[in-house]
Short mmCIF file of C-alpha atoms and ligand atoms in Angstrom, two decimals:
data_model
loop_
_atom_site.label_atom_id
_atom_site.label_comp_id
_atom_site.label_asym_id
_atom_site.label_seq_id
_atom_site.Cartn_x
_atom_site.Cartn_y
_atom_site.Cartn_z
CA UNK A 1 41.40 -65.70 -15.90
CA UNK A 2 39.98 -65.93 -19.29
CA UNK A 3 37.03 -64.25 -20.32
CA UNK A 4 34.61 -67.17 -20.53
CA UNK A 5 35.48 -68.17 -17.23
CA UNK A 6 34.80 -64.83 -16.01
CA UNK A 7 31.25 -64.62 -18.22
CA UNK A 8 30.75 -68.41 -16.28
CA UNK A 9 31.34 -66.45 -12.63
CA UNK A 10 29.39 -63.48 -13.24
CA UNK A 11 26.02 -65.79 -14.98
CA UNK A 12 26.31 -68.02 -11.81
CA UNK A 13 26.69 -65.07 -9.18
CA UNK A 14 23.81 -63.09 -11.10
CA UNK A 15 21.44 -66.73 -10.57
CA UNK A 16 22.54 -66.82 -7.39
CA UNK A 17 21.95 -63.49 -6.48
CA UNK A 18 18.54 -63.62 -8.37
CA UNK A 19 17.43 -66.83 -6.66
CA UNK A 20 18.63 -65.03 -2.91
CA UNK A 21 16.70 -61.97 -4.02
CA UNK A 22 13.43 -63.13 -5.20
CA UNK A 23 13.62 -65.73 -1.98
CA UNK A 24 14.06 -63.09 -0.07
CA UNK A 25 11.59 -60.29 -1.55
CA UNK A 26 8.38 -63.65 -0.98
CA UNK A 27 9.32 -63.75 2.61
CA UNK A 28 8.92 -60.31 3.34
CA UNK A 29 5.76 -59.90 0.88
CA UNK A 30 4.29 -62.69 2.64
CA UNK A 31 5.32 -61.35 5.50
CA UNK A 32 3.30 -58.17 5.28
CA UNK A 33 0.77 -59.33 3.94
CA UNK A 34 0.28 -61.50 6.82
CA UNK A 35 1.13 -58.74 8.89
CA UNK A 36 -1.99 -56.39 7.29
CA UNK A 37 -4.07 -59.55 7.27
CA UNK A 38 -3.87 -59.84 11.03
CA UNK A 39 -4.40 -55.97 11.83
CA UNK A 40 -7.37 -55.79 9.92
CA UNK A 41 -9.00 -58.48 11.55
CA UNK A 42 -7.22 -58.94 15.13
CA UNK A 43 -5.61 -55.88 15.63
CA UNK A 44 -5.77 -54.02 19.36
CA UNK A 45 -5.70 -50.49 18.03
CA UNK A 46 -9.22 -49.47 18.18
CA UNK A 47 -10.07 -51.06 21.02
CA UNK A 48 -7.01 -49.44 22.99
CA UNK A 49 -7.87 -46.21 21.49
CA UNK A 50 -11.55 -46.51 23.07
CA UNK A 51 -10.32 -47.66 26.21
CA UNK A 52 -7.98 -44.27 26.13
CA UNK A 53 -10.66 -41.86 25.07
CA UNK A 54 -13.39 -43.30 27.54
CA UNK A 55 -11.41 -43.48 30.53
CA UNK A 56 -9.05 -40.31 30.30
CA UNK A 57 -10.83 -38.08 27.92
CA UNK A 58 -9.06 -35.02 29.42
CA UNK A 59 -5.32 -35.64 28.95
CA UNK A 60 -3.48 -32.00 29.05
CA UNK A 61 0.02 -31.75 30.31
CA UNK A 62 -0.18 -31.59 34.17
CA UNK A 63 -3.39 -33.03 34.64
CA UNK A 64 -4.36 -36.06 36.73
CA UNK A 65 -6.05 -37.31 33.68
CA UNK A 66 -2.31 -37.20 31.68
CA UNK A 67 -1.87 -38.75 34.59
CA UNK A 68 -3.55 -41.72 34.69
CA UNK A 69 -3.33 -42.11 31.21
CA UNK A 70 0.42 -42.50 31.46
CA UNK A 71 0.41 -45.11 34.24
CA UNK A 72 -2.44 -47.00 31.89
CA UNK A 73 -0.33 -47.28 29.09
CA UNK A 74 2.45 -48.49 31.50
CA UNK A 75 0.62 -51.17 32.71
CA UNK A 76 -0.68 -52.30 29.02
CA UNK A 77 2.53 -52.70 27.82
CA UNK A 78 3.77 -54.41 30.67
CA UNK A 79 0.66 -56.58 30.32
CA UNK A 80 2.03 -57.03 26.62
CA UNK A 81 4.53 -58.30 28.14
CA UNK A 82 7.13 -56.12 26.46
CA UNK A 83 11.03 -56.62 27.63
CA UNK A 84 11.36 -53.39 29.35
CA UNK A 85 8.62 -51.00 29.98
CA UNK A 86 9.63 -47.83 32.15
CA UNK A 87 9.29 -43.62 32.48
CA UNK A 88 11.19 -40.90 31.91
CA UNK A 89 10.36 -37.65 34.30
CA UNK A 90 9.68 -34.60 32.56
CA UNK A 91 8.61 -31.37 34.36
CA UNK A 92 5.82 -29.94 31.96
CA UNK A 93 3.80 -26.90 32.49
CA UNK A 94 0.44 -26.66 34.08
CA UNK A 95 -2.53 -24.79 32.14
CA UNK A 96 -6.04 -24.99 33.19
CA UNK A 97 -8.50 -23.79 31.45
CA UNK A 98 -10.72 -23.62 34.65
CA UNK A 99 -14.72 -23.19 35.01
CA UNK A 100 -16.56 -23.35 31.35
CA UNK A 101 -15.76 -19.81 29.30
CA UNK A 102 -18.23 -17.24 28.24
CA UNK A 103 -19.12 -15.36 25.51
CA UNK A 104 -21.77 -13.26 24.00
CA UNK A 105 -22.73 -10.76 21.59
CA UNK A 106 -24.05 -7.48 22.98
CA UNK A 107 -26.62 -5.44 21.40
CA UNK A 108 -28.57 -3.00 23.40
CA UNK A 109 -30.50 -5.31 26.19
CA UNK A 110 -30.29 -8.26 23.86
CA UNK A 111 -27.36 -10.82 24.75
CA UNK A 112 -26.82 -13.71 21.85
CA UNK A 113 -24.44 -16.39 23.61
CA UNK A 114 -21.77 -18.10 21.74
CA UNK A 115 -19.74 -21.37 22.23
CA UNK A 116 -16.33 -20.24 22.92
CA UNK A 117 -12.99 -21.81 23.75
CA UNK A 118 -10.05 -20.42 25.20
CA UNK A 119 -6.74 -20.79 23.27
CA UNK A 120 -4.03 -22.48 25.26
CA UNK A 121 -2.05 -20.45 27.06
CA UNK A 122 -4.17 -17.81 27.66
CA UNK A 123 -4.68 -15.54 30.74
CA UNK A 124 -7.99 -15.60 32.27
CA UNK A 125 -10.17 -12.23 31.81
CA UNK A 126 -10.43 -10.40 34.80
CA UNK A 127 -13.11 -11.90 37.04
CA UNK A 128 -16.29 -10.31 35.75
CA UNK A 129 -15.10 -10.70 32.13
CA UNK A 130 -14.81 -7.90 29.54
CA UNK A 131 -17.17 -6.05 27.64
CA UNK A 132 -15.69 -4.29 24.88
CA UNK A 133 -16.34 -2.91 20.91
CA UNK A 134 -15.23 -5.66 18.59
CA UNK A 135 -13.03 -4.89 15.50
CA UNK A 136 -12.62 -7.61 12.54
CA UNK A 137 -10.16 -8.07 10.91
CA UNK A 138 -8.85 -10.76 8.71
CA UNK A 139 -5.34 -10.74 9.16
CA UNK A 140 -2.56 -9.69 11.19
CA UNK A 141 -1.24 -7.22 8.48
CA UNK A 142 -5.12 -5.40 8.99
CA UNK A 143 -4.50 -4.98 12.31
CA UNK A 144 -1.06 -2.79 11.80
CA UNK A 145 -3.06 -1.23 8.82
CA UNK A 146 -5.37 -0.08 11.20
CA UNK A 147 -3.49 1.04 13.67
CA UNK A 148 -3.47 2.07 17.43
CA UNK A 149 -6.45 4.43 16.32
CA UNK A 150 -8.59 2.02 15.86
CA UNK A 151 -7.67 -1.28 18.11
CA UNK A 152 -6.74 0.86 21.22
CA UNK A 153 -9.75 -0.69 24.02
CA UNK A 154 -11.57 -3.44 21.43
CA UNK A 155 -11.87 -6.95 21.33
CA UNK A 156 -9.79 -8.12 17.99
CA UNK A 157 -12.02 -10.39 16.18
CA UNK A 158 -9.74 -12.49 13.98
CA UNK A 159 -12.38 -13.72 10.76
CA UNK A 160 -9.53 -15.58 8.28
CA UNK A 161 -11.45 -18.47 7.25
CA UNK A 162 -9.04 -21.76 7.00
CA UNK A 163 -7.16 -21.74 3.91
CA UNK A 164 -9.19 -24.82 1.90
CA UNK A 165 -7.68 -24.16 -1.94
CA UNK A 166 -5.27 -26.81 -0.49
CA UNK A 167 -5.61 -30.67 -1.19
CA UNK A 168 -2.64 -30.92 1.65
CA UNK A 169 -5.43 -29.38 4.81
CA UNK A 170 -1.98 -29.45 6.65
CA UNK A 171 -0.46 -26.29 4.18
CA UNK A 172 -4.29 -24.73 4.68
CA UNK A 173 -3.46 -25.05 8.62
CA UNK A 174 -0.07 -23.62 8.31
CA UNK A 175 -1.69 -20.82 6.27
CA UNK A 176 -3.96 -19.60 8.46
CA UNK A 177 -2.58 -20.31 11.94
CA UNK A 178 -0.94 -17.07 13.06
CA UNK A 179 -3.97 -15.27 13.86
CA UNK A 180 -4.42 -18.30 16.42
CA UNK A 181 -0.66 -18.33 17.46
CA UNK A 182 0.32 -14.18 17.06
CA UNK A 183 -2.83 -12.46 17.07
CA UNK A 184 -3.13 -11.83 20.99
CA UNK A 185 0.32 -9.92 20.49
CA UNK A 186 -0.05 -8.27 17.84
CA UNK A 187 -3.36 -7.04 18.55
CA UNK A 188 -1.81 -6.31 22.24
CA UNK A 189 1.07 -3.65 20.58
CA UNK A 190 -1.77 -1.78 19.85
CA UNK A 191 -3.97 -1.84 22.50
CA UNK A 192 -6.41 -4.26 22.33
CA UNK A 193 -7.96 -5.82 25.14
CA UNK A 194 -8.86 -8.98 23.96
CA UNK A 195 -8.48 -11.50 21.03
CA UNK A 196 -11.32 -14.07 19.53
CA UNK A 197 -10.59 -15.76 16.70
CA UNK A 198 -12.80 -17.36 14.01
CA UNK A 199 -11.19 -20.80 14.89
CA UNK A 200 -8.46 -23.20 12.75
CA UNK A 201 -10.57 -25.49 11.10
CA UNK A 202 -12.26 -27.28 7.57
CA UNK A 203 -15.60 -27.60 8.96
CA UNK A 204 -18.90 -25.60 9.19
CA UNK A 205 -20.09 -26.32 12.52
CA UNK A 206 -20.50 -25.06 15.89
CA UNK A 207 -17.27 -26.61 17.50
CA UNK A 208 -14.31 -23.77 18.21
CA UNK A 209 -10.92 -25.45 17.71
CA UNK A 210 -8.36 -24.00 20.60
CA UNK A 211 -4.61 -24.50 20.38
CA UNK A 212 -1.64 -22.79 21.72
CA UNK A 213 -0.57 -18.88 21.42
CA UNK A 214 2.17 -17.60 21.84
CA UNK A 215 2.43 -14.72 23.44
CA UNK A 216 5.43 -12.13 22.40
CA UNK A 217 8.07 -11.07 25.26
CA UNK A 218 7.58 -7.31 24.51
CA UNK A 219 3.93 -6.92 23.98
CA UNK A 220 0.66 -7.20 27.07
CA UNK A 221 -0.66 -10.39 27.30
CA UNK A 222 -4.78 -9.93 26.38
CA UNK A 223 -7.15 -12.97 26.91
CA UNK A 224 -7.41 -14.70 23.47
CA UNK A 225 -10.39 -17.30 22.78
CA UNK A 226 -11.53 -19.07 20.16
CA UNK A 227 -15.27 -18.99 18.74
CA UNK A 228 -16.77 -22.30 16.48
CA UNK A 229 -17.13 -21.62 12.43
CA UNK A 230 -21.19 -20.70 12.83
CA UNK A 231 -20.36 -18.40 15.66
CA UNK A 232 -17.98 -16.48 13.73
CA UNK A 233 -20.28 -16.03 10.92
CA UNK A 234 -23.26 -14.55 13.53
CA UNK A 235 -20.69 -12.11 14.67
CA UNK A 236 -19.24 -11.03 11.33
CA UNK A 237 -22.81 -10.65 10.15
CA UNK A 238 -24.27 -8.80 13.17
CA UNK A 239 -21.33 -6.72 12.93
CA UNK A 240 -22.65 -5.55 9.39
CA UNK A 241 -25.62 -4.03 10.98
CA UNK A 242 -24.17 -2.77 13.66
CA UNK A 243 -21.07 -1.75 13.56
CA UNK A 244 -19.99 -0.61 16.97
CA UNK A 245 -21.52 -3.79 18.50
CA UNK A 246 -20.22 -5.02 22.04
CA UNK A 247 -18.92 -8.15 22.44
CA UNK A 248 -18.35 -9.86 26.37
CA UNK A 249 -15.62 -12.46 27.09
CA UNK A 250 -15.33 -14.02 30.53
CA UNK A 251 -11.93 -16.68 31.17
CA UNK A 252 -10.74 -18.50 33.62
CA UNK A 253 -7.56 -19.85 32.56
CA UNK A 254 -4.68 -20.42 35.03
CA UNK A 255 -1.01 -21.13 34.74
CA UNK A 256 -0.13 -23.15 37.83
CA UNK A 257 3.35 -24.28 38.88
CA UNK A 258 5.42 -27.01 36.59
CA UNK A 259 4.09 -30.35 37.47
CA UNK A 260 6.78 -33.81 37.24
CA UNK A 261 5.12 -35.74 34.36
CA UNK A 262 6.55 -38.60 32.16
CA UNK A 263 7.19 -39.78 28.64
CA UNK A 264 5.82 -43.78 28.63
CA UNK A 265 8.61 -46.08 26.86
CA UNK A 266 7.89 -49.81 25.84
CA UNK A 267 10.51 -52.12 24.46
CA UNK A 268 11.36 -54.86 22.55
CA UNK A 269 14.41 -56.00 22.62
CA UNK A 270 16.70 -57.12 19.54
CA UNK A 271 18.38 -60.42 19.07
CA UNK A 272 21.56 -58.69 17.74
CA UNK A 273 21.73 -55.57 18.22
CA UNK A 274 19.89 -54.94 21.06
CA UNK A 275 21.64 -51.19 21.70
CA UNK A 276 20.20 -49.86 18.27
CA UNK A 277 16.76 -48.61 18.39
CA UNK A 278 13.93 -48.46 16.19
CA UNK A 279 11.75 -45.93 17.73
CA UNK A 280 7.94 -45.41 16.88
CA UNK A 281 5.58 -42.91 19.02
CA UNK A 282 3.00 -40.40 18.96
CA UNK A 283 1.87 -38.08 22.11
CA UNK A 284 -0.05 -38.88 25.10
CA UNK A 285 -1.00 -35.54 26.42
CA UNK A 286 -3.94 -33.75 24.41
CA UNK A 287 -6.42 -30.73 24.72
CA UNK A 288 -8.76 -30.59 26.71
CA UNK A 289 -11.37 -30.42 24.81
CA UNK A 290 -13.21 -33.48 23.31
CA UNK A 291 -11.12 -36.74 23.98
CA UNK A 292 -8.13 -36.25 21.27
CA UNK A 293 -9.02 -39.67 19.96
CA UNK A 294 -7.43 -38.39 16.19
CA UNK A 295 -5.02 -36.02 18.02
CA UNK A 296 -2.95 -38.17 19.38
CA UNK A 297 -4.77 -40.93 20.70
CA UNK A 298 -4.52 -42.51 17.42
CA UNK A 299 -1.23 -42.31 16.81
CA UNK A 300 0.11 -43.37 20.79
CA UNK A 301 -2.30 -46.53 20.67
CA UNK A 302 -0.89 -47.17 17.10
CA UNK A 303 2.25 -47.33 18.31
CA UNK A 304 1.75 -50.34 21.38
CA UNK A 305 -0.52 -51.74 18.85
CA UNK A 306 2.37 -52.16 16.16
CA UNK A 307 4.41 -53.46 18.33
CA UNK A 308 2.14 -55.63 20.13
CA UNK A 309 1.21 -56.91 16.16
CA UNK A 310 4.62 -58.07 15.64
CA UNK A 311 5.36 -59.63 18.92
CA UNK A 312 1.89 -61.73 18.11
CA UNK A 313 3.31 -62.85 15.26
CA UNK A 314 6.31 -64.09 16.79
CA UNK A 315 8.92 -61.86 14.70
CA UNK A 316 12.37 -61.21 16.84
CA UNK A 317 13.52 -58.10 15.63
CA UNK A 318 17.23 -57.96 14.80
CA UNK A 319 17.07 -54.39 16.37
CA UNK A 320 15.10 -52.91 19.63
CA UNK A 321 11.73 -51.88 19.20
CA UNK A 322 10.29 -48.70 21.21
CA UNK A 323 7.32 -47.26 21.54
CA UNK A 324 7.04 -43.83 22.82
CA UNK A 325 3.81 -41.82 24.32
CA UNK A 326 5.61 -38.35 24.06
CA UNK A 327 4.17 -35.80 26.59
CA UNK A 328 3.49 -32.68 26.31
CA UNK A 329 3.21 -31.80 22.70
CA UNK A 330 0.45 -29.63 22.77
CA UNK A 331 1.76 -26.69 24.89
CA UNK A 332 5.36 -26.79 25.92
CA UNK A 333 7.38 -29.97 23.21
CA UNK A 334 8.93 -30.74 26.73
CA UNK A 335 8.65 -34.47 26.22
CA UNK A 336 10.04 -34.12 22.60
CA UNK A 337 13.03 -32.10 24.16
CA UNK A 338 13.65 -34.28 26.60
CA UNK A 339 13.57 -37.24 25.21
CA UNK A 340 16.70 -36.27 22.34
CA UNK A 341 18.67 -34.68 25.20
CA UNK A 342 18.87 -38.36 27.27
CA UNK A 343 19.03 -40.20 23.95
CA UNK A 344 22.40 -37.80 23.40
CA UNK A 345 23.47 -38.28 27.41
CA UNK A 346 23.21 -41.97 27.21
CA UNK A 347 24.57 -42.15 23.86
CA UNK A 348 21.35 -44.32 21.87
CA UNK A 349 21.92 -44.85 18.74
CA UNK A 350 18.36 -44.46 16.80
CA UNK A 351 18.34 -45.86 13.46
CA UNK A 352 15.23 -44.49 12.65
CA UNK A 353 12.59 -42.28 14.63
CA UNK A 354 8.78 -42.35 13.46
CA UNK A 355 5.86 -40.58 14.50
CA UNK A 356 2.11 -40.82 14.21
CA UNK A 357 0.36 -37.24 14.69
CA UNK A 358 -1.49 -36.47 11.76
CA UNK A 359 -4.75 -38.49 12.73
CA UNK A 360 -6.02 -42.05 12.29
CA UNK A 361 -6.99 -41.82 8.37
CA UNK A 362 -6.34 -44.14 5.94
CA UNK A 363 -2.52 -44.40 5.51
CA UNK A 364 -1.09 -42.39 2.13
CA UNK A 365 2.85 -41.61 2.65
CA UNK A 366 5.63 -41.77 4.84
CA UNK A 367 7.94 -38.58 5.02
CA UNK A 368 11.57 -38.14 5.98
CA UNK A 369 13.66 -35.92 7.00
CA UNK A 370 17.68 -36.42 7.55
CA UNK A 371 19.46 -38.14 4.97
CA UNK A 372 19.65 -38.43 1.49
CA UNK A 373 20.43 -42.12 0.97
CA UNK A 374 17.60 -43.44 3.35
CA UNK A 375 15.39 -41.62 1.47
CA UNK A 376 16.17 -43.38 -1.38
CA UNK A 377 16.78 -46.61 0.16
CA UNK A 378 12.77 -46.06 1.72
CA UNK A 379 11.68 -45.44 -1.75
CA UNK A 380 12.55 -49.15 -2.80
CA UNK A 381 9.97 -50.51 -0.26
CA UNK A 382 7.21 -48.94 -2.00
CA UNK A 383 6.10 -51.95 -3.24
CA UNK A 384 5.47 -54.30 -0.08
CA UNK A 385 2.81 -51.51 1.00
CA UNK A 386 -0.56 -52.89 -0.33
CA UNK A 387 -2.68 -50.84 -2.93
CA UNK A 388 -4.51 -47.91 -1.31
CA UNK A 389 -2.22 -47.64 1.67
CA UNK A 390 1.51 -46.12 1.56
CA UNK A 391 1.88 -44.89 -2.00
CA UNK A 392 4.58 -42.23 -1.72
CA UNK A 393 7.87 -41.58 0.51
CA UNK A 394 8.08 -37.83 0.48
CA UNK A 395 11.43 -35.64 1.58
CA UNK A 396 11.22 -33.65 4.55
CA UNK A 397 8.82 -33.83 7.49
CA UNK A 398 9.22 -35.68 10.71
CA UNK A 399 7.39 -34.58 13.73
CA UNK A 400 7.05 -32.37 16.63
CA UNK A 401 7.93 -35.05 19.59
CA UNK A 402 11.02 -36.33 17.27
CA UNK A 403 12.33 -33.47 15.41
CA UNK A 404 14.74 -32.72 18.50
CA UNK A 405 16.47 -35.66 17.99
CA UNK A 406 17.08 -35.05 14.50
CA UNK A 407 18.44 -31.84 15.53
CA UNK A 408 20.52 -33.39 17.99
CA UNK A 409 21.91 -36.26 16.73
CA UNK A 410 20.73 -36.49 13.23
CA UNK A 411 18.49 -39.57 13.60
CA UNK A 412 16.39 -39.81 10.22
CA UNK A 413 13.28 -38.76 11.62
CA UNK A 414 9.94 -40.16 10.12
CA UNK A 415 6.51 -38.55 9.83
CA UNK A 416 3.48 -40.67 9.11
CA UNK A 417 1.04 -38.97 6.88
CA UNK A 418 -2.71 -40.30 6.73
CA UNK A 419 -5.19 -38.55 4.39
CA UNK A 420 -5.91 -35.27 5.91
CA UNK A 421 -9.57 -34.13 4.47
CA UNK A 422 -10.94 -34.63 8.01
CA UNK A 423 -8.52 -34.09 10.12
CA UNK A 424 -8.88 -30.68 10.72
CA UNK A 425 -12.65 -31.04 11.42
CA UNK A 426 -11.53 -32.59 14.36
CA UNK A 427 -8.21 -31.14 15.69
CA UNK A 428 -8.23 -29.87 18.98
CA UNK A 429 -12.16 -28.88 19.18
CA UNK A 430 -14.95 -31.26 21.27
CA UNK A 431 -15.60 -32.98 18.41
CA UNK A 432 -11.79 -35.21 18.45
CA UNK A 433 -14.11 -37.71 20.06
CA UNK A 434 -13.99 -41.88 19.53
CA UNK A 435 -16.82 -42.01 17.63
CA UNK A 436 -14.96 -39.75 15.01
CA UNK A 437 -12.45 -43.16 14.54
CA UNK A 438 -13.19 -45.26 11.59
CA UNK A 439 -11.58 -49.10 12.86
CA UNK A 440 -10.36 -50.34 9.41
CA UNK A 441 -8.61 -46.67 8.52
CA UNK A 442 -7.11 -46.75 12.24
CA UNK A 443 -5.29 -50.59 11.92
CA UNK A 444 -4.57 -50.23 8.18
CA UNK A 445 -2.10 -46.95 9.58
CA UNK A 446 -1.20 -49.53 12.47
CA UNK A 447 -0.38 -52.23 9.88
CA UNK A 448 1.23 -49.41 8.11
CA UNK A 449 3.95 -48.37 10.95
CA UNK A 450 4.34 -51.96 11.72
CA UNK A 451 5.65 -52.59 8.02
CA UNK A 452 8.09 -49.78 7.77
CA UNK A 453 9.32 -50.99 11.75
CA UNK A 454 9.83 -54.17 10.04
CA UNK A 455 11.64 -53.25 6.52
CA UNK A 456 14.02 -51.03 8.79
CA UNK A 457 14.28 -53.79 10.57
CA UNK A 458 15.40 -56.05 8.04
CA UNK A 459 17.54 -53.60 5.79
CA UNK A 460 18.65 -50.90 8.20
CA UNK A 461 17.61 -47.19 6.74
ZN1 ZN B 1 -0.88 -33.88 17.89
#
């Protein structure tokens, strides 16, 4: 071939290619744009989410209100009229948290009450609570500094204030979290008869945050509770004054046998590859605490919401669509767990796995973790994502409910990341309530989801 044929061949396969592209790159602008359009004005999210938080406020694993809040989102979906809408059983584990918790600063005859939650997990105090001296300390390293001397017979009083020199709250969380998760068992090696902790979270408030400890195999297990930002500052500054202060703590947590639960699963199914999955979820079970509208209602009425989105606009996916309400994230990942073990059993291939858990703010980034090359293929779709919404694919993340199935089967694994100043305000205290949602940030990280669902569904990751 000569050369100016070959010039002629390569200008008319670069028009054509041009012509294909920019055809191509309209339709799925318009596309989304449509597809944020009718979210913002028509979406189901925040009315779902309402629904959710009003009728099963208390969701934790076990519970009849997990309960009912998994045959609810059943029956929406299958209202939906999604292709295939069924359960997987899960045994979970069984904490209750039992009658409402005391706790009280003791000073001579005078008794100051504070609002108190226990952490999850926790063993109950025995029956007429404990009275005790009260040591604080601000870190786990004090405690060891301190020594069996001086913890042997007290109530540990944890005082770490969240970490806020973060913009990321989530690295603030991270940073301060042990004395929530270890500080029963460490203060335990040494003799301590109880834990409260000032608890995980940005605001200044009267709420206490709980959350799960972990107790260590070789160590007691003490009663560990959480006390609200103001009461933690009463006790630190009556302990100025008086310095061998009593403190009383009365629990009535129980752990009762494992209880047959179920991870919720919606499809729709794909046109041509209808045994490759897109999978989007969040989790269904929460504390129980306020009404975990942020944590996870948001992110489990997100997902039947995206989905619902595009079948209302008519799209056929190329690949299935599923929506997952994970169970069980809060105190036991047994949904999570489960879920990648029958994926691996009944050999699913997942080309992507996403998760909302991070709250119902106004969308910012998408992270990733497994795979170099969808990373930077994700990268490329920056641009359909409006102004203001997803402005950054970041490397690494995920979440808790899908991380197994990265593990097991290296699925890229997808973590949805709203703006986080509030989140922690909220996060597993009795103020994760519906009124906390804002309706426009809630469908813009619906809209969001439903995007990236659709990109992946167009170019594969
Ligand atoms: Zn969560």
């Amino acid at each position: 071939m000569d050369t100016q044929f070959i010039q002629f061949i390569f200008s008319a396969a670069l028009i054509i290619f041009s012509c294909v592209h920019a055809q191509k790159t309209d339709e799925h602008e318009k596309f989304i744009d449509e597809l944020y359009q009718t979210t913002l004005k028509n979406g189901a999210t925040y009315d779902l989410l309402g629904q959710l938080c009003h009728k099963f406020p208390s969701r934790l694993s076990g519970s009849p209100g997990a309960a009912a809040a998994i045959e609810w989102t059943k029956t929406v979906m299958q209202q939906y009229g999604f292709d295939r809408v069924f359960l997987q059983d899960v045994m979970v584990p069984h904490w209750v948290r039992g009658a409402r918790e005391q706790a009280a600063i003791i000073s001579g005859r005078q008794r100051t009450e504070l609002n108190v939650l226990a952490l999850g997990r926790s063993v109950a105090t025995p029956a007429g609570g404990i009275t005790a001296e009260v040591v604080a300390v601000t870190s786990l390293a004090e405690v060891a500094e301190f020594g069996r001397e001086k913890i042997a017979g007290k109530i540990v009083f944890y005082n770490r204030p969240f970490a806020q020199e973060f913009v990321n709250t989530f690295r603030g969380y991270v940073a301060t979290v042990d004395q929530r998760s270890k500080g029963a068992s460490t203060a335990a090696k040494l003799g301590a008869v109880a834990v409260v902790i000032r608890s995980v979270g940005t605001g200044d408030d009267d709420f206490p945050h709980t959350g799960s400890l972990h107790y260590a195999k070789d160590s007691a297990r003490i009663p560990a509770a959480a006390l609200s930002s103001h009461g933690a500052d009463q006790l630190a500054r009556r302990l100025l004054k008086t310095p061998n202060l009593r403190f009383f703590l009365k629990l009535h947590c129980q752990y009762l046998p494992d209880v047959k639960s179920h991870n919720v699963i919606g499809e729709i199914t794909g046109s041509e590859n209808p045994d490759q999955f897109i999978m989007l979820g969040g989790h269904i079970d929460a504390w129980d605490t306020g009404q975990g509208a942020h944590d996870d209602g948001a992110g489990t009425m997100q997902t039947i919401s995206a989905l619902r989105t595009l079948q209302q606009m008519g799209y056929k996916p190329k690949n299935t669509l599923r929506a997952v309400m994970f169970i069980n994230e809060e105190n036991g990942l047994r949904g999570g767990g489960k879920y990648a073990e029958l994926a691996v059993q009944n050999k699913e291939k997942h080309l992507v796995a996403i998760e909302s858990d991070a709250g119902g703010f106004t969308p910012r980034a998408f992270g990733i973790k497994g795979g170099d090359s969808s990373l930077a293929k994700i990268r490329t779709w920056l641009d359909y994502f409006p102004d203001n919404t997803i402005t950054a694919i970041k490397a690494g993340h995920g979440g808790a409910d899908i991380n197994p199935l990265n593990r097991a089967d290296g699925t890229p694994v997808v973590g949805f990341i709203p703006d986080s100043q509030r989140y922690f305000d909220y996060h597993h205290s009795p103020a994760d309530i519906f009124s906390a949602i804002n309706r426009r940030e809630l469908e813009l990280g619906t809209a969001s989801l439903a995007a990236l669902i659709y990109l992946v569904d167009q170019f594969g990751m």
